[in-house]
Amino acid sequence: MTPGRAAGAVLRYTALAAVLGFFALPLLWLAFAPFDRAPSVAASLPRFTLDNFRELLDNENAVRSLRNSLLLAAGTGGIVVAFAASAAYALSRVRLPGRDALLYALLLLSSIVTGTAAMVPLFNLAYELDLIDSRLGVVLVLSGGLLPSAIFILKDFTDTTPRSYEESARVFGASPLQIVAHIVVPLIRPGLATIAVWSVAQVWGNFLIPFLLLRSPEKSPAAVVMYTFYTEGGQPDLALISTFSLLYSLPVVAMFLFVSSRYGFRFHGGIKH
Amino acid sequence: MAAADAAGLGRRRAAAFVAPALLLIAGFLVFPALWTVWLGATDYRLTGFAAAEPEFTGLDNVRHALGEDSFTHSLGLTLQFVLGSAVLGQAVLGFAIAWLLRERRGALRRLVEALVLLAWILPGSVVAFLWIALLDRNDGTLNALLGTPGTAWLVEHPMAAIIVFNIWRGTAFSMMLYAAALSTVPPTQLETARLAGASRWQQLRDVVLPAIRGHVLTNLLLISLWTFNDFTPFLLTGGGPADETETMPVFIYKTALFNGELGYGAALSVLMLLVNLVIALVYVRLLRRRDPGASSGNGTGAGAGPVAAERAGAP
């Protein structure tokens, strides 16, 4: 260990410690405040209690907003998986004219037409279709935005699965729909699971679209309702917000751990949250 | 493509399989984009006389936008936000972390990666509140640490606050991309450079960076696109204080949906869509060149890059 190398090692560890500190600091509050008897905005070691969780479960608004999040995520996830799978399979197995150009155009479009850039027409469209303050409207808008990427990924996945099973089933007289239901779906199941987790995670954390399209708190998801937790004194209800944040974050973290443990964390350029 | 149509779908049925997805995409993605352009060329408003009969005004809105002080102000803020938090912040910090961890396996590496990833996957509403708590004036953790009681960070340094916040929030993507990129640099080249007496810095500059040029470009394009469309700062500051953090998405929200000037808001959206289009086209050109470094090391091959550009606009 020469002095130069020692200095290098010290520098490296100092840098890593700084990175750790920077990323851990804001998260401390989420770890401690929910278990604290009298939480403040300062991150501090809690006087341990689980009362906050009990109170949260008694809070009508909080529980309802989590149910709404679940509803929006399940609805969008269901539509995206079903529609993307059928489209991806057909595009993978049948040569439709202009197929590749279409796929790339859609993918390009979905990265350009973001919720923020298309805020105004999306709001107008929902207004014209009478979908303001309707959870269905939120599900449809989110599905439209997620479908291009989902089709693209699933088509890649389907392209790599063998066709021989489908061909032999056909020889034995199975109808195309039977083949799809009994052979294709089991074959591409991992792909379907990936898309399901990805779209649910996307919807779970989405703030903007429900914020734009939903008017009533009874229909709003957790991401929006979180900002309405105030005490009678008009102060943010920290016990409730911190506990709620923790509960609301757990499913995302759990899904992430599930995917990375099961499939290894393969880095799809940008498949995320 | 081997023998097509293994299940005997036939073109008709195949088209029926594709139709539901295409209908939704056409209705909620393609149509809004085209309608933005149309709305931007009218004096459409939510209420009042123009709400009933919107007049065609052509490029008036765009001209009006470009001449408005509030627009140029917002554009300047957006540039600061993108350059500061994405290009300088996320890309540099992401690369630095990937570089520091490149030869490590073990608990330390897993801990750093886990924390950085956690900042990225937690819901936007939650992380925004974490930072509100951290930066709180009276008993925020940051003031306690720095010994600066009573400093209202979100009021006194709002732009710096949302830039640091967004660096914290989005570095994970760059970290992972550069980790994948660094693993493609041939060790023999580094070895040769080291034997030739190159310093760490020279190795980095002359061997590593040229080898991952494509990744760097991909990274910069994607994070710029996402940051430009990011609505999350709104959750921290609501565009305030006194519109000092009114980046383009927040500006559009306030103009169109808060003040009801839908035509003008749509004209701003058109400009935003154009910027997005330019970034995306540069990215596509990059992929077309089939530069092996340009595909972002993903399992789905080239093209899935901008895949998760969130509609919510989170990074």
mmCIF file of C-alpha atoms in Angstrom, chain A residues 70 193 196-198 200-201 204 245-263 265, chain B residues 114 117-118 121-123:
data_model
loop_
_atom_site.group_PDB
_atom_site.id
_atom_site.type_symbol
_atom_site.label_atom_id
_atom_site.label_comp_id
_atom_site.label_asym_id
_atom_site.label_seq_id
_atom_site.Cartn_x
_atom_site.Cartn_y
_atom_site.Cartn_z
ATOM 1 C CA LEU A 70 -55.718 -0.541 -6.370
ATOM 2 C CA ALA A 193 -46.036 -11.024 -15.586
ATOM 3 C CA ALA A 196 -48.401 -6.595 -15.441
ATOM 4 C CA VAL A 197 -45.931 -5.567 -12.741
ATOM 5 C CA TRP A 198 -44.572 -2.727 -14.849
ATOM 6 C CA VAL A 200 -49.282 -1.599 -12.121
ATOM 7 C CA ALA A 201 -46.174 0.164 -10.777
ATOM 8 C CA TRP A 204 -49.637 3.198 -8.605
ATOM 9 C CA SER A 245 -46.575 6.914 2.922
ATOM 10 C CA LEU A 246 -44.988 3.779 4.289
ATOM 11 C CA LEU A 247 -48.048 1.613 3.631
ATOM 12 C CA TYR A 248 -48.537 3.122 0.179
ATOM 13 C CA SER A 249 -44.874 2.557 -0.764
ATOM 14 C CA LEU A 250 -44.665 -1.053 0.367
ATOM 15 C CA PRO A 251 -46.412 -2.654 -2.652
ATOM 16 C CA VAL A 252 -44.041 -0.930 -5.098
ATOM 17 C CA VAL A 253 -40.969 -2.063 -3.183
ATOM 18 C CA ALA A 254 -42.390 -5.575 -2.824
ATOM 19 C CA MET A 255 -43.086 -5.825 -6.559
ATOM 20 C CA PHE A 256 -39.637 -4.571 -7.373
ATOM 21 C CA LEU A 257 -38.008 -7.138 -5.076
ATOM 22 C CA PHE A 258 -40.197 -9.876 -6.523
ATOM 23 C CA VAL A 259 -39.245 -9.066 -10.112
ATOM 24 C CA SER A 260 -35.536 -8.698 -9.397
ATOM 25 C CA SER A 261 -35.343 -11.897 -7.342
ATOM 26 C CA ARG A 262 -37.332 -13.897 -9.835
ATOM 27 C CA TYR A 263 -35.908 -12.719 -13.132
ATOM 28 C CA PHE A 265 -32.750 -7.383 -12.454
ATOM 29 C CA ALA B 114 -30.529 -0.315 -2.957
ATOM 30 C CA LEU B 117 -32.917 2.571 -6.492
ATOM 31 C CA LEU B 118 -35.318 3.168 -3.618
ATOM 32 C CA ILE B 121 -39.057 3.536 -7.318
ATOM 33 C CA LEU B 122 -40.944 5.174 -4.446
ATOM 34 C CA PRO B 123 -44.110 6.997 -5.541
#
